[in-house]
Amino acid sequence: MYIREIKALLPQLNIVKDRLAKYTTFGIGGSAVIVLPHSVKQLVQCINTLSAHNIEYKVIGNGSNLLAPSSGTDLVIVCTRDMKEEISCKDDEISVACGANINQVIMWCMHHGLSGLESLYGIPATVGGMVAMNASAFGCAIFDHLLSVEVLLDGKVKKLKPCDIEVGVHKTSLLNSNAVVLNAYFKLVRESEAKIREQINYIISQRLSKQPKGKSAGSVFSNTEIAPAGKLIDDAGLKGMKVGRACVSEKHANFIINNGASDGQVKKLISLVQEKVKQKFNVTLQREIEYIGETDELNR
């Protein structure tokens, strides 16, 4: 699909041809046509237009849980990260547009004396992406505070309650549907700005002490019933293992660091880690990272 064709269909939207590496935290990805809506209205217009013309697309937020192909993709990438925050509040309930950065949302809540989401601070993701995958950290999952979510489904805007969505650890039924998160609604609790700030600072210190620096997509594998995935990988002696320029982190074994790797090198390293953990502990690690541009095996 040529960029001029997409621009002709969506003349009011910002559309570029760029490397996907700039749109994922892994820093990997080749050329793609990227649409950058600035509002929920533009996002709905974009999705409905692409669908009407049978153009395949992929909606992403901040690209924090994705591995994109180094060779690029013919999928039109709809990236929500440039959307306005569009946060509104009534009593202790807030509504947030899908493209809002979760860290900016948490800071906004702090200044308005609203607590509940602080444990998620530091995740480099948009609200829409976090809801779609039920992001969690330090004992808090985003669904713990979710009242409802507005989605675009089959061309229509619908509001879903949490009970309408199948939810697991770092996954929901939204991931494998064609539903696009538009807005999320949360119920929080009143707290002083000072106490909220104290909790945020604690979470920051925990992240700095436990998580590695460098380009990554966060946790590669889901934790198991037997033990956390990072511990199994560490106990299998895989810290520091490399394939090309992809490396299992020495600081936290459930992170793969990109030091100039291709997507193929990362995929091979992921497969090797799964194979060796299976051999040593008879445990099959389930991948959390989504692969763009191919039939994904996340739930197989």
C-alpha positions as YAML, in Angstrom:
chain: A
units: angstrom
residues:
- id: 1
  name: MET
  ca: [0.00, 0.00, 0.00]
- id: 2
  name: TYR
  ca: [1.51, 3.31, -1.11]
- id: 3
  name: ILE
  ca: [1.45, 6.24, 1.26]
- id: 4
  name: ARG
  ca: [-0.22, 8.49, -1.31]
- id: 5
  name: GLU
  ca: [-3.22, 6.15, -1.44]
- id: 6
  name: ILE
  ca: [-3.64, 6.27, 2.33]
- id: 7
  name: LYS
  ca: [-3.26, 10.05, 2.32]
- id: 8
  name: ALA
  ca: [-5.96, 10.30, -0.33]
- id: 9
  name: LEU
  ca: [-8.33, 8.26, 1.84]
- id: 10
  name: LEU
  ca: [-7.48, 10.17, 5.04]
- id: 11
  name: PRO
  ca: [-6.51, 13.69, 3.95]
- id: 12
  name: GLN
  ca: [-7.06, 15.26, 7.39]
- id: 13
  name: LEU
  ca: [-4.76, 12.90, 9.27]
- id: 14
  name: ASN
  ca: [-1.03, 12.94, 9.84]
- id: 15
  name: ILE
  ca: [0.46, 10.10, 7.76]
- id: 16
  name: VAL
  ca: [4.14, 9.29, 7.37]
- id: 17
  name: LYS
  ca: [6.36, 6.57, 5.99]
- id: 18
  name: ASP
  ca: [8.92, 5.77, 8.63]
- id: 19
  name: ARG
  ca: [10.88, 3.02, 10.35]
- id: 20
  name: LEU
  ca: [8.88, 1.14, 12.97]
- id: 21
  name: ALA
  ca: [11.98, 1.11, 15.14]
- id: 22
  name: LYS
  ca: [11.05, 4.68, 16.11]
- id: 23
  name: TYR
  ca: [7.63, 3.55, 17.33]
- id: 24
  name: THR
  ca: [8.53, 0.59, 19.57]
- id: 25
  name: THR
  ca: [10.49, 0.46, 22.81]
- id: 26
  name: PHE
  ca: [12.50, -2.45, 21.38]
- id: 27
  name: GLY
  ca: [13.86, -0.10, 18.73]
- id: 28
  name: ILE
  ca: [13.46, -2.72, 16.01]
- id: 29
  name: GLY
  ca: [11.42, -2.43, 12.83]
- id: 30
  name: GLY
  ca: [11.65, -1.50, 9.16]
- id: 31
  name: SER
  ca: [9.60, 0.73, 6.90]
- id: 32
  name: ALA
  ca: [5.83, 1.13, 7.26]
- id: 33
  name: VAL
  ca: [3.05, 3.56, 6.50]
- id: 34
  name: ILE
  ca: [2.09, 5.06, 9.85]
- id: 35
  name: VAL
  ca: [-1.10, 6.99, 10.62]
- id: 36
  name: LEU
  ca: [-0.98, 9.26, 13.68]
- id: 37
  name: PRO
  ca: [-4.49, 10.35, 14.74]
- id: 38
  name: HIS
  ca: [-4.71, 13.25, 17.19]
- id: 39
  name: SER
  ca: [-8.09, 12.47, 18.73]
- id: 40
  name: VAL
  ca: [-10.55, 9.64, 19.36]
- id: 41
  name: LYS
  ca: [-12.71, 11.04, 16.55]
- id: 42
  name: GLN
  ca: [-9.81, 10.81, 14.10]
- id: 43
  name: LEU
  ca: [-8.99, 7.29, 15.30]
- id: 44
  name: VAL
  ca: [-12.56, 6.12, 14.64]
- id: 45
  name: GLN
  ca: [-12.51, 7.78, 11.22]
- id: 46
  name: CYS
  ca: [-9.21, 6.12, 10.38]
- id: 47
  name: ILE
  ca: [-10.24, 2.60, 11.41]
- id: 48
  name: ASN
  ca: [-13.63, 2.78, 9.70]
- id: 49
  name: THR
  ca: [-12.08, 4.09, 6.49]
- id: 50
  name: LEU
  ca: [-9.36, 1.46, 6.36]
- id: 51
  name: SER
  ca: [-11.90, -1.28, 7.12]
- id: 52
  name: ALA
  ca: [-14.28, -0.04, 4.44]
- id: 53
  name: HIS
  ca: [-11.48, -0.34, 1.85]
- id: 54
  name: ASN
  ca: [-10.32, -3.76, 3.14]
- id: 55
  name: ILE
  ca: [-6.92, -2.36, 4.06]
- id: 56
  name: GLU
  ca: [-5.11, -4.41, 6.71]
- id: 57
  name: TYR
  ca: [-3.92, -2.41, 9.68]
- id: 58
  name: LYS
  ca: [-2.46, -2.75, 13.14]
- id: 59
  name: VAL
  ca: [-3.26, -0.36, 16.00]
- id: 60
  name: ILE
  ca: [-0.39, 0.30, 18.41]
- id: 61
  name: GLY
  ca: [0.17, 2.65, 21.30]
- id: 62
  name: ASN
  ca: [3.70, 3.27, 22.50]
- id: 63
  name: GLY
  ca: [4.91, -0.05, 21.08]
- id: 64
  name: SER
  ca: [6.10, -1.29, 24.46]
- id: 65
  name: ASN
  ca: [5.08, -4.93, 24.07]
- id: 66
  name: LEU
  ca: [5.81, -5.44, 20.39]
- id: 67
  name: LEU
  ca: [8.46, -6.86, 18.10]
- id: 68
  name: ALA
  ca: [8.26, -5.45, 14.58]
- id: 69
  name: PRO
  ca: [9.87, -7.00, 11.49]
- id: 70
  name: SER
  ca: [13.22, -5.54, 10.50]
- id: 71
  name: SER
  ca: [12.20, -5.88, 6.86]
- id: 72
  name: GLY
  ca: [9.16, -3.64, 7.38]
- id: 73
  name: THR
  ca: [5.49, -4.43, 6.89]
- id: 74
  name: ASP
  ca: [2.69, -3.83, 4.41]
- id: 75
  name: LEU
  ca: [0.25, -3.38, 7.29]
- id: 76
  name: VAL
  ca: [-0.85, 0.21, 7.84]
- id: 77
  name: ILE
  ca: [0.24, 1.05, 11.38]
- id: 78
  name: VAL
  ca: [-2.19, 3.23, 13.31]
- id: 79
  name: CYS
  ca: [-0.27, 4.72, 16.23]
- id: 80
  name: THR
  ca: [-2.21, 6.43, 19.02]
- id: 81
  name: ARG
  ca: [0.70, 7.90, 20.94]
- id: 82
  name: ASP
  ca: [0.26, 11.43, 19.50]
- id: 83
  name: MET
  ca: [-3.36, 11.67, 20.63]
- id: 84
  name: LYS
  ca: [-4.38, 14.29, 23.16]
- id: 85
  name: GLU
  ca: [-4.57, 13.05, 26.74]
- id: 86
  name: GLU
  ca: [-8.26, 13.94, 27.01]
- id: 87
  name: ILE
  ca: [-8.62, 13.21, 30.74]
- id: 88
  name: SER
  ca: [-11.82, 14.19, 32.52]
- id: 89
  name: CYS
  ca: [-12.87, 13.71, 36.13]
- id: 90
  name: LYS
  ca: [-16.13, 13.45, 38.07]
- id: 91
  name: ASP
  ca: [-15.77, 12.89, 41.80]
- id: 92
  name: ASP
  ca: [-13.40, 9.90, 42.10]
- id: 93
  name: GLU
  ca: [-13.95, 8.61, 38.56]
- id: 94
  name: ILE
  ca: [-11.88, 9.53, 35.52]
- id: 95
  name: SER
  ca: [-12.13, 8.91, 31.80]
- id: 96
  name: VAL
  ca: [-8.99, 8.72, 29.70]
- id: 97
  name: ALA
  ca: [-8.48, 8.55, 25.94]
- id: 98
  name: CYS
  ca: [-6.62, 5.49, 24.64]
- id: 99
  name: GLY
  ca: [-3.55, 7.38, 23.45]
- id: 100
  name: ALA
  ca: [-2.75, 8.96, 26.80]
- id: 101
  name: ASN
  ca: [0.62, 8.02, 28.27]
- id: 102
  name: ILE
  ca: [0.01, 6.16, 31.54]
- id: 103
  name: ASN
  ca: [2.77, 8.07, 33.35]
- id: 104
  name: GLN
  ca: [1.23, 11.42, 32.43]
- id: 105
  name: VAL
  ca: [-2.17, 10.12, 33.55]
- id: 106
  name: ILE
  ca: [-0.77, 9.04, 36.92]
- id: 107
  name: MET
  ca: [0.87, 12.45, 37.44]
- id: 108
  name: TRP
  ca: [-2.42, 14.15, 36.52]
- id: 109
  name: CYS
  ca: [-4.18, 11.96, 39.09]
- id: 110
  name: MET
  ca: [-1.58, 12.83, 41.71]
- id: 111
  name: HIS
  ca: [-2.17, 16.56, 41.22]
- id: 112
  name: HIS
  ca: [-5.92, 15.94, 41.55]
- id: 113
  name: GLY
  ca: [-5.59, 13.78, 44.68]
- id: 114
  name: LEU
  ca: [-6.65, 10.52, 43.03]
- id: 115
  name: SER
  ca: [-4.87, 7.30, 43.95]
- id: 116
  name: GLY
  ca: [-4.85, 3.73, 42.66]
- id: 117
  name: LEU
  ca: [-2.68, 3.60, 39.55]
- id: 118
  name: GLU
  ca: [0.69, 4.52, 41.08]
- id: 119
  name: SER
  ca: [2.12, 1.00, 40.91]
- id: 120
  name: LEU
  ca: [1.90, 1.19, 37.13]
- id: 121
  name: TYR
  ca: [4.17, 4.23, 36.99]
- id: 122
  name: GLY
  ca: [7.18, 3.74, 34.75]
- id: 123
  name: ILE
  ca: [5.56, 1.45, 32.21]
- id: 124
  name: PRO
  ca: [6.23, 3.09, 28.81]
- id: 125
  name: ALA
  ca: [2.74, 2.49, 27.44]
- id: 126
  name: THR
  ca: [-0.51, 4.15, 26.46]
- id: 127
  name: VAL
  ca: [-3.74, 3.54, 28.36]
- id: 128
  name: GLY
  ca: [-5.34, 1.74, 25.42]
- id: 129
  name: GLY
  ca: [-2.49, -0.74, 25.13]
- id: 130
  name: MET
  ca: [-2.42, -1.32, 28.88]
- id: 131
  name: VAL
  ca: [-6.13, -2.06, 29.01]
- id: 132
  name: ALA
  ca: [-5.92, -4.41, 26.02]
- id: 133
  name: MET
  ca: [-3.25, -6.49, 27.74]
- id: 134
  name: ASN
  ca: [-4.33, -5.95, 31.39]
- id: 135
  name: ALA
  ca: [-0.93, -4.51, 32.25]
- id: 136
  name: SER
  ca: [0.19, -5.00, 35.84]
- id: 137
  name: ALA
  ca: [3.11, -4.22, 38.10]
- id: 138
  name: PHE
  ca: [3.97, -4.52, 41.79]
- id: 139
  name: GLY
  ca: [0.71, -6.23, 42.66]
- id: 140
  name: CYS
  ca: [-1.60, -3.86, 40.77]
- id: 141
  name: ALA
  ca: [-3.37, -4.63, 37.48]
- id: 142
  name: ILE
  ca: [-5.06, -1.92, 35.47]
- id: 143
  name: PHE
  ca: [-8.31, -3.94, 35.51]
- id: 144
  name: ASP
  ca: [-8.33, -3.59, 39.32]
- id: 145
  name: HIS
  ca: [-9.58, -0.03, 38.86]
- id: 146
  name: LEU
  ca: [-11.36, -0.28, 35.50]
- id: 147
  name: LEU
  ca: [-15.06, 0.61, 35.49]
- id: 148
  name: SER
  ca: [-15.65, 0.25, 31.76]
- id: 149
  name: VAL
  ca: [-13.98, 0.59, 28.40]
- id: 150
  name: GLU
  ca: [-15.26, 2.15, 25.20]
- id: 151
  name: VAL
  ca: [-14.26, 0.28, 22.06]
- id: 152
  name: LEU
  ca: [-14.76, 0.48, 18.33]
- id: 153
  name: LEU
  ca: [-16.07, -2.91, 17.23]
- id: 154
  name: ASP
  ca: [-17.29, -3.72, 13.71]
- id: 155
  name: GLY
  ca: [-17.69, -0.04, 12.93]
- id: 156
  name: LYS
  ca: [-19.71, 0.77, 16.05]
- id: 157
  name: VAL
  ca: [-18.73, 2.36, 19.34]
- id: 158
  name: LYS
  ca: [-19.64, 0.14, 22.29]
- id: 159
  name: LYS
  ca: [-19.06, 0.36, 26.02]
- id: 160
  name: LEU
  ca: [-17.95, -2.85, 27.74]
- id: 161
  name: LYS
  ca: [-17.78, -3.68, 31.42]
- id: 162
  name: PRO
  ca: [-14.84, -5.70, 32.77]
- id: 163
  name: CYS
  ca: [-17.14, -8.71, 33.07]
- id: 164
  name: ASP
  ca: [-17.68, -8.57, 29.29]
- id: 165
  name: ILE
  ca: [-13.95, -9.13, 28.71]
- id: 166
  name: GLU
  ca: [-11.96, -12.30, 29.33]
- id: 167
  name: VAL
  ca: [-9.00, -11.31, 31.46]
- id: 168
  name: GLY
  ca: [-5.77, -13.13, 32.25]
- id: 169
  name: VAL
  ca: [-2.28, -12.22, 33.37]
- id: 170
  name: HIS
  ca: [-1.04, -9.69, 30.84]
- id: 171
  name: LYS
  ca: [-3.71, -10.63, 28.32]
- id: 172
  name: THR
  ca: [-7.38, -10.05, 27.57]
- id: 173
  name: SER
  ca: [-9.82, -11.15, 24.89]
- id: 174
  name: LEU
  ca: [-9.45, -7.68, 23.35]
- id: 175
  name: LEU
  ca: [-6.01, -8.63, 22.03]
- id: 176
  name: ASN
  ca: [-7.29, -11.24, 19.60]
- id: 177
  name: SER
  ca: [-10.42, -9.39, 18.53]
- id: 178
  name: ASN
  ca: [-10.86, -6.50, 16.13]
- id: 179
  name: ALA
  ca: [-11.97, -4.24, 18.98]
- id: 180
  name: VAL
  ca: [-10.02, -0.99, 19.27]
- id: 181
  name: VAL
  ca: [-9.92, 0.66, 22.70]
- id: 182
  name: LEU
  ca: [-11.07, 4.30, 22.49]
- id: 183
  name: ASN
  ca: [-11.58, 5.43, 26.10]
- id: 184
  name: ALA
  ca: [-11.14, 3.85, 29.51]
- id: 185
  name: TYR
  ca: [-13.03, 4.71, 32.69]
- id: 186
  name: PHE
  ca: [-11.50, 4.21, 36.13]
- id: 187
  name: LYS
  ca: [-12.67, 4.47, 39.73]
- id: 188
  name: LEU
  ca: [-9.96, 5.70, 42.07]
- id: 189
  name: VAL
  ca: [-9.76, 6.79, 45.71]
- id: 190
  name: ARG
  ca: [-9.06, 10.16, 47.28]
- id: 191
  name: GLU
  ca: [-5.60, 10.59, 48.79]
- id: 192
  name: SER
  ca: [-3.20, 13.43, 49.52]
- id: 193
  name: GLU
  ca: [-0.82, 14.49, 46.79]
- id: 194
  name: ALA
  ca: [2.11, 13.95, 49.17]
- id: 195
  name: LYS
  ca: [1.23, 10.29, 49.82]
- id: 196
  name: ILE
  ca: [0.67, 9.60, 46.14]
- id: 197
  name: ARG
  ca: [4.02, 11.18, 45.29]
- id: 198
  name: GLU
  ca: [5.70, 9.06, 47.97]
- id: 199
  name: GLN
  ca: [4.26, 5.89, 46.41]
- id: 200
  name: ILE
  ca: [5.36, 6.94, 42.92]
- id: 201
  name: ASN
  ca: [8.90, 7.58, 44.17]
- id: 202
  name: TYR
  ca: [8.93, 4.14, 45.79]
- id: 203
  name: ILE
  ca: [7.84, 2.50, 42.51]
- id: 204
  name: ILE
  ca: [10.54, 4.41, 40.63]
- id: 205
  name: SER
  ca: [13.20, 3.17, 43.07]
- id: 206
  name: GLN
  ca: [11.96, -0.42, 42.71]
- id: 207
  name: ARG
  ca: [12.13, -0.25, 38.93]
- id: 208
  name: LEU
  ca: [15.63, 1.21, 38.98]
- id: 209
  name: SER
  ca: [16.86, -1.52, 41.30]
- id: 210
  name: LYS
  ca: [15.23, -4.47, 39.54]
- id: 211
  name: GLN
  ca: [14.89, -3.67, 35.85]
- id: 212
  name: PRO
  ca: [17.65, -3.23, 33.27]
- id: 213
  name: LYS
  ca: [18.37, -0.21, 31.15]
- id: 214
  name: GLY
  ca: [18.51, -0.47, 27.39]
- id: 215
  name: LYS
  ca: [16.05, -1.09, 24.58]
- id: 216
  name: SER
  ca: [13.59, -3.83, 25.43]
- id: 217
  name: ALA
  ca: [9.91, -4.75, 25.32]
- id: 218
  name: GLY
  ca: [9.64, -5.37, 29.04]
- id: 219
  name: SER
  ca: [8.93, -8.86, 30.32]
- id: 220
  name: VAL
  ca: [9.29, -11.41, 27.54]
- id: 221
  name: PHE
  ca: [7.44, -14.30, 29.21]
- id: 222
  name: SER
  ca: [4.51, -14.68, 31.58]
- id: 223
  name: ASN
  ca: [5.26, -15.92, 35.07]
- id: 224
  name: THR
  ca: [4.45, -19.58, 35.70]
- id: 225
  name: GLU
  ca: [2.69, -21.35, 38.55]
- id: 226
  name: ILE
  ca: [6.00, -22.93, 39.51]
- id: 227
  name: ALA
  ca: [8.13, -19.79, 39.64]
- id: 228
  name: PRO
  ca: [8.58, -16.38, 38.01]
- id: 229
  name: ALA
  ca: [9.81, -16.68, 34.43]
- id: 230
  name: GLY
  ca: [12.92, -14.66, 35.23]
- id: 231
  name: LYS
  ca: [13.94, -17.06, 37.99]
- id: 232
  name: LEU
  ca: [13.53, -20.10, 35.74]
- id: 233
  name: ILE
  ca: [15.62, -18.45, 33.03]
- id: 234
  name: ASP
  ca: [18.26, -17.45, 35.59]
- id: 235
  name: ASP
  ca: [18.33, -20.93, 37.18]
- id: 236
  name: ALA
  ca: [18.78, -22.41, 33.71]
- id: 237
  name: GLY
  ca: [21.99, -20.38, 33.47]
- id: 238
  name: LEU
  ca: [20.78, -18.23, 30.59]
- id: 239
  name: LYS
  ca: [21.59, -14.73, 31.82]
- id: 240
  name: GLY
  ca: [23.84, -13.06, 29.25]
- id: 241
  name: MET
  ca: [23.00, -15.56, 26.50]
- id: 242
  name: LYS
  ca: [23.17, -13.91, 23.08]
- id: 243
  name: VAL
  ca: [21.99, -14.42, 19.54]
- id: 244
  name: GLY
  ca: [23.66, -11.82, 17.39]
- id: 245
  name: ARG
  ca: [23.05, -8.49, 19.09]
- id: 246
  name: ALA
  ca: [20.09, -9.70, 21.17]
- id: 247
  name: CYS
  ca: [20.97, -10.55, 24.76]
- id: 248
  name: VAL
  ca: [19.22, -11.95, 27.85]
- id: 249
  name: SER
  ca: [19.69, -9.26, 30.48]
- id: 250
  name: GLU
  ca: [22.26, -9.88, 33.20]
- id: 251
  name: LYS
  ca: [20.14, -7.83, 35.62]
- id: 252
  name: HIS
  ca: [16.72, -9.40, 35.02]
- id: 253
  name: ALA
  ca: [16.56, -12.62, 33.03]
- id: 254
  name: ASN
  ca: [13.01, -12.00, 31.76]
- id: 255
  name: PHE
  ca: [14.23, -9.05, 29.70]
- id: 256
  name: ILE
  ca: [15.89, -9.25, 26.29]
- id: 257
  name: ILE
  ca: [18.03, -6.24, 25.44]
- id: 258
  name: ASN
  ca: [18.44, -4.99, 21.88]
- id: 259
  name: ASN
  ca: [22.00, -3.92, 21.16]
- id: 260
  name: GLY
  ca: [21.40, -3.50, 17.44]
- id: 261
  name: ALA
  ca: [19.62, -6.82, 16.83]
- id: 262
  name: SER
  ca: [17.23, -7.83, 14.09]
- id: 263
  name: ASP
  ca: [13.79, -9.20, 14.86]
- id: 264
  name: GLY
  ca: [15.02, -12.58, 13.66]
- id: 265
  name: GLN
  ca: [17.80, -12.62, 16.25]
- id: 266
  name: VAL
  ca: [15.35, -11.74, 19.02]
- id: 267
  name: LYS
  ca: [12.92, -14.46, 17.91]
- id: 268
  name: LYS
  ca: [15.69, -17.04, 17.79]
- id: 269
  name: LEU
  ca: [16.84, -16.06, 21.29]
- id: 270
  name: ILE
  ca: [13.28, -16.30, 22.60]
- id: 271
  name: SER
  ca: [12.92, -19.78, 21.10]
- id: 272
  name: LEU
  ca: [16.25, -20.91, 22.57]
- id: 273
  name: VAL
  ca: [15.27, -19.69, 26.04]
- id: 274
  name: GLN
  ca: [11.96, -21.54, 25.79]
- id: 275
  name: GLU
  ca: [13.73, -24.69, 24.63]
- id: 276
  name: LYS
  ca: [16.35, -24.68, 27.39]
- id: 277
  name: VAL
  ca: [13.87, -23.92, 30.17]
- id: 278
  name: LYS
  ca: [11.65, -26.72, 28.88]
- id: 279
  name: GLN
  ca: [14.60, -29.13, 28.89]
- id: 280
  name: LYS
  ca: [15.68, -28.22, 32.42]
- id: 281
  name: PHE
  ca: [12.36, -27.74, 34.22]
- id: 282
  name: ASN
  ca: [9.75, -29.25, 31.86]
- id: 283
  name: VAL
  ca: [8.00, -25.85, 31.83]
- id: 284
  name: THR
  ca: [6.82, -24.16, 28.64]
- id: 285
  name: LEU
  ca: [7.29, -20.41, 28.92]
- id: 286
  name: GLN
  ca: [4.45, -18.42, 27.34]
- id: 287
  name: ARG
  ca: [5.55, -15.37, 25.39]
- id: 288
  name: GLU
  ca: [3.95, -12.02, 26.20]
- id: 289
  name: ILE
  ca: [5.57, -10.02, 23.41]
- id: 290
  name: GLU
  ca: [3.45, -9.74, 20.27]
- id: 291
  name: TYR
  ca: [5.00, -10.16, 16.83]
- id: 292
  name: ILE
  ca: [3.76, -7.63, 14.26]
- id: 293
  name: GLY
  ca: [3.19, -8.69, 10.68]
- id: 294
  name: GLU
  ca: [2.66, -12.42, 11.02]
- id: 295
  name: THR
  ca: [0.17, -14.83, 12.49]
- id: 296
  name: ASP
  ca: [1.02, -14.67, 16.17]
- id: 297
  name: GLU
  ca: [1.30, -17.74, 18.36]
- id: 298
  name: LEU
  ca: [0.65, -16.08, 21.72]
- id: 299
  name: ASN
  ca: [-2.31, -18.27, 22.62]
- id: 300
  name: ARG
  ca: [-1.25, -21.49, 20.92]
...
